[in-house]
Short mmCIF file of C-alpha atoms in Angstrom, two decimals:
data_model
loop_
_atom_site.label_atom_id
_atom_site.label_comp_id
_atom_site.label_asym_id
_atom_site.label_seq_id
_atom_site.Cartn_x
_atom_site.Cartn_y
_atom_site.Cartn_z
CA MET A 1 98.33 63.90 -46.72
CA PHE A 2 98.40 60.17 -46.09
CA ARG A 3 96.36 57.80 -48.20
CA LEU A 4 95.46 55.18 -45.64
CA GLN A 5 94.33 51.59 -46.00
CA SER A 6 94.52 50.71 -42.30
CA THR A 7 90.92 50.44 -41.08
CA GLU A 8 91.49 52.03 -37.68
CA SER A 9 93.65 54.80 -39.15
CA ARG A 10 90.87 55.54 -41.64
CA ARG A 11 88.37 55.74 -38.80
CA LEU A 12 90.55 58.30 -37.02
CA LEU A 13 91.13 60.30 -40.20
CA SER A 14 87.39 60.30 -40.95
CA MET A 15 86.62 61.75 -37.52
CA ALA A 16 89.43 64.30 -37.94
CA ARG A 17 87.84 65.51 -41.19
CA SER A 18 84.19 65.47 -40.11
CA THR A 19 84.45 66.45 -36.42
CA PRO A 20 88.01 67.71 -35.80
CA GLY A 21 87.12 69.10 -32.39
CA ARG A 22 85.68 65.82 -31.09
CA PRO A 23 87.40 64.93 -27.78
CA LEU A 24 89.01 61.50 -28.04
CA LEU A 25 91.68 61.30 -25.36
CA SER A 26 92.44 63.01 -22.05
CA VAL A 27 95.62 62.05 -20.21
CA GLU A 28 96.80 62.93 -16.71
CA GLU A 29 100.29 64.39 -16.83
CA PRO A 30 102.92 63.77 -14.09
CA SER A 31 102.15 67.27 -12.79
CA GLY A 32 98.55 66.25 -12.16
CA GLU A 33 97.25 68.46 -14.97
CA TRP A 34 95.21 66.96 -17.81
CA ALA A 35 96.17 67.10 -21.49
CA HIS A 36 93.35 66.85 -24.03
CA HIS A 37 93.51 65.55 -27.60
CA THR A 38 90.79 66.00 -30.19
CA ALA A 39 90.29 63.92 -33.32
CA GLY A 40 92.04 66.51 -35.44
CA ASP A 41 94.97 66.88 -33.06
CA LEU A 42 95.48 63.14 -32.60
CA ALA A 43 95.28 62.40 -36.33
CA GLY A 44 97.91 65.07 -37.02
CA ARG A 45 100.21 63.63 -34.37
CA VAL A 46 99.81 60.10 -35.76
CA ALA A 47 100.60 61.31 -39.29
CA ALA A 48 103.70 63.20 -38.12
CA THR A 49 104.94 60.14 -36.23
CA ALA A 50 104.45 57.84 -39.21
CA ARG A 51 106.40 60.25 -41.44
CA PHE A 52 109.15 60.44 -38.81
CA LEU A 53 109.45 56.65 -38.72
CA LEU A 54 109.79 56.49 -42.49
CA ASP A 55 112.50 59.11 -42.41
CA GLY A 56 114.26 57.21 -39.63
CA GLY A 57 114.66 54.03 -41.63
CA TRP A 58 111.42 52.11 -41.25
CA GLU A 59 110.58 49.89 -44.21
CA PRO A 60 107.96 47.19 -44.84
CA GLY A 61 108.60 44.11 -42.74
CA ARG A 62 110.47 45.95 -40.01
CA HIS A 63 108.84 45.92 -36.59
CA ILE A 64 108.37 48.91 -34.30
CA VAL A 65 109.07 48.46 -30.58
CA VAL A 66 106.72 50.34 -28.24
CA ALA A 67 107.71 50.30 -24.55
CA LEU A 68 105.82 53.25 -23.11
CA PRO A 69 103.73 54.03 -20.03
CA ASN A 70 100.02 54.75 -20.34
CA GLY A 71 99.48 57.95 -22.27
CA GLU A 72 99.00 59.69 -25.59
CA GLY A 73 102.44 58.54 -26.73
CA LEU A 74 101.58 54.85 -26.53
CA VAL A 75 98.26 55.33 -28.33
CA ARG A 76 99.96 57.43 -31.01
CA ALA A 77 102.75 54.89 -31.47
CA VAL A 78 100.27 52.07 -32.05
CA LEU A 79 98.19 54.07 -34.54
CA ALA A 80 101.31 55.29 -36.38
CA SER A 81 102.52 51.68 -36.69
CA TRP A 82 99.21 50.63 -38.23
CA THR A 83 99.31 53.61 -40.59
CA LEU A 84 102.52 52.14 -42.02
CA GLY A 85 101.09 48.61 -42.13
CA SER A 86 103.31 47.49 -39.24
CA SER A 87 102.44 45.31 -36.24
CA PRO A 88 103.94 46.97 -33.14
CA LEU A 89 105.80 44.98 -30.50
CA ILE A 90 104.28 46.07 -27.17
CA LEU A 91 106.64 45.78 -24.18
CA PRO A 92 106.01 46.68 -20.53
CA PRO A 93 107.86 49.97 -19.93
CA GLU A 94 109.32 48.63 -16.68
CA ALA A 95 110.73 45.44 -18.28
CA THR A 96 114.40 44.69 -17.53
CA ASP A 97 116.92 43.90 -20.26
CA LEU A 98 116.68 40.19 -19.43
CA GLU A 99 112.89 40.30 -19.60
CA ARG A 100 113.03 42.06 -22.96
CA GLU A 101 115.41 39.45 -24.30
CA THR A 102 113.09 36.71 -23.09
CA LEU A 103 110.04 38.39 -24.57
CA GLY A 104 111.66 38.80 -27.99
CA ALA A 105 113.47 35.46 -28.15
CA ASP A 106 110.91 33.86 -30.49
CA LEU A 107 111.23 36.74 -32.99
CA GLY A 108 115.02 36.49 -33.25
CA THR A 109 116.53 39.12 -35.56
CA ALA A 110 113.07 40.60 -36.17
CA PHE A 111 113.20 41.74 -32.55
CA THR A 112 116.80 42.93 -32.47
CA ASP A 113 116.35 44.81 -35.77
CA ALA A 114 113.10 46.48 -34.69
CA LEU A 115 112.90 50.27 -34.71
CA PRO A 116 112.40 51.77 -31.21
CA LEU A 117 109.65 54.32 -30.73
CA GLY A 118 110.07 55.86 -27.29
CA GLU A 119 109.42 59.17 -25.58
CA ARG A 120 112.39 60.87 -27.26
CA GLU A 121 111.39 59.72 -30.75
CA LEU A 122 107.77 60.72 -30.20
CA ALA A 123 108.77 64.23 -29.10
CA THR A 124 111.18 64.60 -32.02
CA ALA A 125 108.49 63.48 -34.46
CA LEU A 126 106.31 66.44 -33.54
CA ARG A 127 109.17 68.86 -34.07
CA LEU A 128 110.69 67.46 -37.25
CA ALA A 129 107.81 65.76 -39.06
CA PRO A 130 109.18 65.31 -42.63
CA PRO A 131 106.72 66.42 -45.32
CA GLN A 132 107.04 63.35 -47.60
CA GLU A 133 103.88 61.48 -48.48
CA VAL A 134 103.50 57.85 -47.47
CA SER A 135 102.49 55.23 -50.02
CA PRO A 136 99.27 53.35 -49.24
CA ALA A 137 99.91 50.68 -46.60
CA PRO A 138 97.89 47.47 -46.44
CA GLU A 139 96.54 46.61 -43.02
CA PRO A 140 98.87 44.26 -41.13
CA GLU A 141 97.71 40.67 -40.63
CA VAL A 142 98.80 40.85 -36.97
CA THR A 143 97.30 43.55 -34.75
CA TRP A 144 100.28 43.62 -32.39
CA HIS A 145 102.61 41.35 -30.46
CA LEU A 146 101.68 41.37 -26.77
CA PRO A 147 103.29 39.80 -23.69
CA THR A 148 101.43 36.75 -22.42
CA GLY A 149 102.07 33.82 -20.11
CA GLY A 150 103.25 35.96 -17.21
CA THR A 151 101.13 34.12 -14.63
CA THR A 152 102.83 30.78 -15.28
CA GLY A 153 106.35 31.58 -16.40
CA LEU A 154 108.42 34.25 -18.05
CA PRO A 155 106.18 35.79 -20.70
CA ARG A 156 106.71 35.85 -24.44
CA LEU A 157 105.45 38.13 -27.19
CA TYR A 158 102.40 36.63 -28.85
CA PRO A 159 101.12 37.68 -32.30
CA VAL A 160 97.46 38.69 -32.02
CA VAL A 161 95.52 37.89 -35.19
CA PRO A 162 93.66 39.02 -37.24
CA GLY A 163 94.62 42.59 -38.16
CA PRO A 164 93.53 45.66 -36.21
CA GLY A 165 90.34 46.34 -38.17
CA ARG A 166 88.77 42.95 -37.51
CA THR A 167 90.19 42.60 -34.00
CA LEU A 168 88.96 45.97 -32.76
CA SER A 169 85.63 45.56 -34.51
CA GLY A 170 85.13 42.34 -32.56
CA VAL A 171 86.14 44.00 -29.32
CA ARG A 172 83.66 46.83 -29.91
CA GLU A 173 80.90 44.22 -30.39
CA ILE A 174 81.57 42.92 -26.86
CA MET A 175 81.86 46.46 -25.52
CA ARG A 176 78.51 47.43 -27.07
CA ALA A 177 76.91 44.33 -25.53
CA ALA A 178 78.31 45.63 -22.21
CA ALA A 179 76.51 49.01 -22.55
CA TRP A 180 79.38 50.89 -24.27
CA ARG A 181 78.26 53.59 -26.70
CA ARG A 182 80.07 55.71 -29.26
CA ASP A 183 79.53 58.80 -27.10
CA ALA A 184 80.83 57.09 -23.95
CA VAL A 185 83.20 58.75 -21.53
CA GLN A 186 85.46 55.73 -21.08
CA LEU A 187 87.74 55.37 -18.07
CA SER A 188 90.86 53.29 -18.73
CA VAL A 189 92.91 52.38 -15.64
CA GLY A 190 94.75 49.20 -16.62
CA PRO A 191 98.30 48.98 -18.00
CA LEU A 192 98.22 49.30 -21.78
CA SER A 193 100.90 46.65 -22.18
CA HIS A 194 98.17 44.11 -21.34
CA ALA A 195 95.56 42.80 -23.75
CA ALA A 196 92.18 43.85 -22.33
CA PRO A 197 93.12 47.42 -21.30
CA LEU A 198 94.89 48.06 -24.62
CA LEU A 199 92.15 46.54 -26.76
CA THR A 200 89.31 48.43 -25.07
CA CYS A 201 91.28 51.69 -24.90
CA VAL A 202 92.20 51.81 -28.59
CA ALA A 203 88.84 50.38 -29.69
CA GLY A 204 87.16 53.15 -27.70
CA ILE A 205 89.28 55.93 -29.24
CA THR A 206 88.88 54.79 -32.85
CA GLY A 207 85.22 54.05 -32.11
CA GLY A 208 84.62 57.69 -31.17
CA ALA A 209 84.49 57.55 -27.37
CA HIS A 210 86.27 60.02 -25.10
CA VAL A 211 88.89 57.89 -23.33
CA ILE A 212 90.22 59.07 -19.95
CA LEU A 213 93.69 57.88 -18.93
CA PRO A 214 94.74 58.52 -15.32
CA ARG A 215 98.48 58.32 -14.80
CA ARG A 216 98.15 55.31 -12.52
CA LEU A 217 95.67 53.24 -10.53
CA HIS A 218 95.89 55.42 -7.44
CA PRO A 219 92.93 56.84 -5.50
CA ALA A 220 94.00 60.46 -6.11
CA SER A 221 94.50 59.94 -9.86
CA VAL A 222 91.27 58.00 -10.36
CA MET A 223 89.27 60.44 -8.21
CA SER A 224 90.62 63.33 -10.27
CA ALA A 225 89.43 61.58 -13.43
CA VAL A 226 86.05 60.69 -11.99
CA GLU A 227 85.29 64.15 -10.60
CA ARG A 228 86.46 65.96 -13.74
CA PHE A 229 84.98 63.73 -16.46
CA ARG A 230 82.24 61.61 -14.82
CA PRO A 231 82.98 58.43 -16.81
CA THR A 232 80.07 56.37 -18.06
CA TRP A 233 81.91 53.16 -18.96
CA CYS A 234 85.05 51.28 -17.94
CA GLN A 235 86.84 47.94 -18.20
CA LEU A 236 88.28 46.53 -14.99
CA THR A 237 89.94 43.40 -13.63
CA PRO A 238 88.58 41.71 -10.48
CA HIS A 239 91.64 42.95 -8.56
CA GLN A 240 90.90 46.52 -9.62
CA MET A 241 87.24 46.05 -8.69
CA ALA A 242 88.28 44.93 -5.21
CA LEU A 243 90.60 47.93 -4.79
CA LEU A 244 87.86 50.36 -5.81
CA ASP A 245 85.33 48.54 -3.66
CA ALA A 246 87.60 49.07 -0.63
CA ASN A 247 87.65 52.87 -1.12
CA ALA A 248 84.13 53.99 -0.24
CA SER A 249 84.33 57.61 -1.42
CA LEU A 250 85.98 56.70 -4.72
CA TRP A 251 83.54 53.86 -5.33
CA ASP A 252 80.60 56.16 -4.60
CA ALA A 253 81.86 58.80 -7.02
CA LEU A 254 82.57 56.31 -9.82
CA CYS A 255 79.30 54.41 -9.51
CA SER A 256 77.29 57.64 -9.60
CA SER A 257 77.99 58.08 -13.32
CA LEU A 258 78.69 54.56 -14.64
CA THR A 259 76.17 53.00 -17.00
CA GLY A 260 78.33 49.97 -17.72
CA VAL A 261 81.39 48.12 -16.44
CA LEU A 262 83.03 45.15 -18.15
CA HIS A 263 85.33 42.96 -16.11
CA THR A 264 87.89 40.63 -17.59
CA SER A 265 90.88 38.54 -16.44
CA ALA A 266 90.39 36.06 -13.58
CA PRO A 267 87.03 35.16 -12.01
CA CYS A 268 85.87 37.86 -9.62
CA PRO A 269 85.55 37.05 -5.89
CA GLU A 270 81.89 36.38 -5.23
CA ASP A 271 81.47 38.97 -2.49
CA VAL A 272 83.06 41.72 -4.62
CA LYS A 273 80.95 40.79 -7.65
CA ARG A 274 77.75 40.81 -5.62
CA ARG A 275 78.48 44.26 -4.19
CA TRP A 276 79.09 45.74 -7.66
CA ILE A 277 75.88 44.20 -8.99
CA SER A 278 73.95 45.39 -5.92
CA ARG A 279 75.28 48.91 -6.43
CA LEU A 280 74.92 49.24 -10.22
CA GLY A 281 72.34 46.61 -11.10
CA GLY A 282 72.66 43.40 -13.09
CA ASP A 283 72.11 45.26 -16.36
CA ARG A 284 75.26 47.37 -15.85
CA VAL A 285 77.83 44.79 -14.70
CA PHE A 286 79.21 42.49 -17.38
CA GLU A 287 81.88 39.81 -17.59
CA THR A 288 83.83 38.43 -20.50
CA TYR A 289 86.35 35.60 -20.60
CA SER A 290 88.96 35.67 -23.32
CA SER A 291 92.75 35.67 -23.70
CA THR A 292 95.60 37.61 -25.22
CA GLN A 293 95.60 35.03 -28.02
CA VAL A 294 91.95 35.81 -28.92
CA THR A 295 90.99 32.14 -29.20
CA GLY A 296 87.39 32.98 -28.33
CA SER A 297 85.23 34.66 -25.72
CA THR A 298 82.28 34.16 -23.41
CA PHE A 299 79.97 36.83 -22.01
CA CYS A 300 77.28 37.36 -19.39
CA ASP A 301 75.54 40.17 -17.56
CA GLY A 302 75.05 40.50 -13.83
CA ASP A 303 71.56 38.99 -13.79
CA GLU A 304 72.80 35.87 -15.57
CA TRP A 305 75.66 35.66 -13.07
CA LEU A 306 73.30 35.96 -10.07
CA ALA A 307 71.27 33.07 -11.47
CA ARG A 308 74.47 31.03 -11.93
CA PRO A 309 77.06 32.33 -9.43
CA GLY A 310 80.61 31.78 -10.61
CA THR A 311 79.89 31.52 -14.31
CA ALA A 312 82.08 33.25 -16.88
CA GLY A 313 79.15 33.33 -19.29
CA ARG A 314 78.15 31.60 -22.50
CA PRO A 315 80.01 31.73 -25.83
CA PHE A 316 79.68 35.20 -27.31
CA ARG A 317 77.85 35.10 -30.66
CA ASP A 318 79.84 32.95 -33.13
CA ASN A 319 82.29 31.65 -30.52
CA GLU A 320 82.23 28.07 -29.22
CA VAL A 321 83.41 26.32 -26.05
CA LEU A 322 84.37 22.67 -25.76
CA ILE A 323 85.50 20.82 -22.61
CA ALA A 324 87.91 17.98 -23.34
CA ASP A 325 89.66 15.17 -21.49
CA PRO A 326 93.48 14.73 -21.56
CA LYS A 327 93.19 13.03 -24.96
CA GLY A 328 91.25 15.95 -26.41
CA GLU A 329 87.94 14.09 -26.48
CA PRO A 330 84.79 16.09 -25.65
CA LEU A 331 83.33 15.78 -22.17
CA PRO A 332 79.61 16.11 -21.35
CA PRO A 333 78.13 19.02 -19.35
CA GLY A 334 79.09 18.98 -15.69
CA GLU A 335 82.45 17.26 -16.13
CA THR A 336 85.67 19.21 -15.61
CA GLY A 337 88.38 19.22 -18.25
CA GLU A 338 90.51 21.43 -20.45
CA VAL A 339 88.74 24.46 -21.95
CA PHE A 340 88.99 24.70 -25.73
CA MET A 341 87.53 27.62 -27.67
CA ARG A 342 86.79 28.24 -31.33
CA SER A 343 86.12 31.65 -32.85
CA PRO A 344 85.80 33.22 -36.29
CA TRP A 345 89.51 34.09 -35.94
CA THR A 346 90.70 30.55 -35.17
CA ARG A 347 88.62 29.17 -38.05
CA THR A 348 90.18 31.65 -40.46
CA PHE A 349 93.67 32.07 -39.06
CA GLY A 350 94.24 28.69 -37.38
CA GLY A 351 97.38 28.12 -39.43
CA LYS A 352 98.82 31.52 -38.50
CA GLY A 353 99.35 32.74 -34.97
CA PHE A 354 97.72 29.88 -33.07
CA GLY A 355 100.23 27.14 -33.83
CA SER A 356 101.99 27.44 -30.47
CA LEU A 357 98.74 26.67 -28.60
CA ARG A 358 97.33 23.23 -27.94
CA GLY A 359 94.82 22.52 -30.70
CA ARG A 360 92.52 19.70 -31.76
CA GLY A 361 92.91 20.22 -35.51
CA ASP A 362 89.38 21.55 -35.94
CA GLY A 363 89.83 25.23 -35.00
CA PHE A 364 89.48 24.62 -31.26
CA PHE A 365 92.46 25.86 -29.22
CA SER A 366 93.33 25.86 -25.52
CA ILE A 367 95.41 28.30 -23.47
CA GLY A 368 95.58 25.81 -20.59
CA ASP A 369 92.54 26.72 -18.52
CA THR A 370 90.30 24.09 -16.96
CA GLY A 371 86.55 24.26 -16.41
CA ARG A 372 83.12 22.83 -17.07
CA VAL A 373 79.90 23.85 -18.77
CA ASP A 374 76.36 23.37 -17.54
CA THR A 375 73.47 22.07 -19.60
CA ASP A 376 72.69 25.61 -20.81
CA GLY A 377 76.23 26.14 -22.09
CA TYR A 378 77.46 28.46 -19.32
CA LEU A 379 81.18 28.13 -18.62
CA TYR A 380 82.65 27.80 -15.11
CA LEU A 381 86.43 28.10 -14.79
CA THR A 382 88.13 25.88 -12.22
CA GLY A 383 91.84 26.63 -12.70
CA ARG A 384 94.72 25.94 -15.04
CA LEU A 385 96.49 22.79 -16.13
CA ASP A 386 99.69 24.22 -14.70
CA ASP A 387 97.94 24.76 -11.35
CA ILE A 388 98.07 21.01 -10.87
CA VAL A 389 100.68 19.81 -8.37
CA ILE A 390 101.22 16.07 -7.87
CA VAL A 391 101.47 15.47 -4.12
CA GLY A 392 102.30 11.90 -3.17
CA GLY A 393 100.95 10.69 -6.52
CA ALA A 394 97.65 12.60 -6.27
CA ASN A 395 96.68 15.62 -8.37
CA VAL A 396 95.99 18.82 -6.41
CA ASN A 397 94.55 21.98 -7.98
CA THR A 398 96.16 24.94 -6.21
CA ARG A 399 93.19 27.22 -7.00
CA GLU A 400 90.89 24.90 -5.05
CA VAL A 401 93.20 25.15 -2.04
CA GLU A 402 93.37 28.95 -2.34
CA ARG A 403 89.58 29.22 -2.33
CA VAL A 404 89.50 27.34 0.99
CA LEU A 405 92.31 29.44 2.51
CA LEU A 406 90.47 32.65 1.64
CA THR A 407 87.50 31.59 3.79
CA HIS A 408 89.73 31.92 6.89
CA PRO A 409 88.86 35.23 8.62
CA GLY A 410 92.51 35.95 9.33
CA ILE A 411 93.61 35.64 5.69
CA ALA A 412 93.21 38.63 3.37
CA ASP A 413 94.94 37.08 0.36
CA ALA A 414 96.77 33.85 -0.42
CA VAL A 415 98.49 31.95 -3.19
CA VAL A 416 99.56 28.32 -3.23
CA VAL A 417 102.72 27.24 -5.07
CA ARG A 418 104.73 24.09 -5.62
CA ARG A 419 107.85 23.45 -3.55
CA HIS A 420 110.25 20.57 -3.74
CA ASP A 421 110.11 18.00 -0.94
CA GLY A 422 112.81 15.37 -0.51
CA LEU A 423 110.31 12.72 0.56
CA MET A 424 107.17 13.43 -1.48
CA GLY A 425 108.75 14.99 -4.57
CA ASP A 426 106.35 17.96 -4.58
CA ALA A 427 104.50 19.60 -1.72
CA LEU A 428 102.32 22.68 -1.29
CA HIS A 429 103.55 25.96 0.14
CA THR A 430 101.28 28.97 0.71
CA LEU A 431 102.05 32.67 0.84
CA ILE A 432 99.57 34.44 3.10
CA VAL A 433 98.71 38.12 3.44
CA PRO A 434 97.16 38.38 6.93
CA ALA A 435 94.03 40.41 7.57
CA ASP A 436 95.76 41.75 10.69
CA PRO A 437 99.55 42.01 10.27
CA ALA A 438 99.91 42.06 14.06
CA ASP A 439 98.16 38.69 14.42
CA PRO A 440 98.94 36.48 11.40
CA PRO A 441 97.59 32.90 11.36
CA GLY A 442 100.20 30.21 11.96
CA ILE A 443 100.54 26.97 10.04
CA ALA A 444 98.67 25.11 12.81
CA ALA A 445 95.69 27.46 12.36
CA VAL A 446 95.86 26.96 8.59
CA HIS A 447 95.81 23.17 8.99
CA GLU A 448 92.93 23.32 11.46
CA HIS A 449 90.88 25.54 9.14
CA CYS A 450 91.43 23.30 6.12
CA ARG A 451 90.53 20.03 7.83
CA GLY A 452 87.15 18.86 6.69
CA LEU A 453 87.08 21.35 3.82
CA ILE A 454 89.70 19.65 1.63
CA SER A 455 91.44 16.28 1.69
CA PRO A 456 94.52 16.03 3.93
CA HIS A 457 96.96 15.75 1.02
CA LYS A 458 95.68 19.10 -0.33
CA ILE A 459 96.52 21.05 2.85
CA PRO A 460 99.70 23.16 2.45
CA MET A 461 102.65 21.71 4.30
CA THR A 462 104.27 25.10 4.96
CA ALA A 463 103.19 28.71 5.09
CA GLU A 464 104.92 32.07 4.76
CA ILE A 465 103.54 35.43 5.88
CA VAL A 466 104.08 38.25 3.35
CA ASP A 467 103.02 41.89 3.13
CA ALA A 468 101.60 41.46 -0.39
CA LEU A 469 101.48 38.91 -3.18
CA PRO A 470 103.63 39.43 -6.28
CA ARG A 471 101.22 40.77 -8.90
CA SER A 472 101.59 41.98 -12.45
CA HIS A 473 100.44 45.50 -13.36
CA ALA A 474 97.21 43.88 -14.59
CA GLY A 475 96.55 42.56 -11.08
CA LYS A 476 97.32 38.88 -11.76
CA VAL A 477 99.35 36.95 -9.21
CA GLU A 478 102.74 36.13 -10.71
CA ARG A 479 103.03 32.58 -9.41
CA PHE A 480 106.24 31.87 -11.27
CA LEU A 481 108.10 34.36 -9.06
CA ARG A 482 107.58 32.16 -6.00
CA SER A 483 106.98 28.69 -7.40
CA ASP A 484 109.64 26.28 -6.08
CA ALA A 485 111.02 29.22 -4.05
CA ALA A 486 110.59 27.50 -0.72
CA SER A 487 112.89 24.63 0.07
CA ALA A 488 111.97 21.68 2.20
CA PRO A 489 112.96 21.88 5.86
#
């Protein structure tokens, strides 16, 4: 038997000993059937996998690469890594060789020497689990390395500090504030190679909840999960909320059992947010703003949001928010600037893991978002520093332009990107998903709509009609895929 020092592994082992039959994870298989894993079963699988890794050449300091789709295998790989005191490198399963090389470039030989843990290794581990004991492993200082930066450029693997025990404990605090309970039936629909879905999924399992993993975010898969398990809690992105909102029968079924939903990622469209609050109530819809780098977090419930539409909440507990000018100097409430955050983690681990972020030297770090706070300390996000395009010498925030475009009745979705212009240097180009593909708005209609709503230099010079915007599996628009893609006429 393992003697474990990893906090989350101890939590799993404790449940396996006290309540071995406790349901912790149900996963939809490719066949459409559901596989169920109790505390006892999952703990045994984790132990077998850790022993297999040791037998296969793992040693302290060597990373474990996990590039798996949503499922028991990914969860088991993460927990087995922690059992050994290792920080797993989490890669999107669909990543190309070039993308993997880009992701691991900062780690150098630590990436190329990492031990792969894929579907074949996981299956073999259950068949050939060596019987050797494992020496006690101290908890790793880094929870995992996760891809980040994918909305602005090719992503990189970022070390998330502190270790899993403190990180997941902090996540469960936010989840509990958002109506999560230890006996929750927790629906998890996001890709587990992204921060919020992975954090809430694993925190739920090791916290004792029954986590439900559909194979994909598809109406049939999600409906199967909802009808079979009647989930009481879930974490969603605004894009996922909009997709569910558009499917009346699925939305009805899901909302009939939910007692809490926490949304993360980008600000939620106001009409979508209002419909979810109207359906569930302000005491069941929650929002948190954070980042893969865990620099800090804000939080609010639906009633707070209705009183202050557009807010991302106030700093959660011991977290702090500061709005600064380009020189890093604090700005007063109401003025827009760069968003800096300070948390218990940045105060403690500021010298480790946060060095690549823009800091002020006092524990406050920025991931490049812009925003303002009101006199009560509520944060409002306005965009990103890299959303700024200089058009004819004037700064233009592309998110501001997108908000105006989305008020056009013929536009279902839109993104604004930079394109090179021989005369002006930079100009604005918009990709538009029409509400009616048979009658898309032309550039003249776009210009007419924008006049009077934004200054002339902010109106996109060119437009392109597309079937859909390039989005990551987490639902974020991947602007870097089309930025500078359009050439000047």
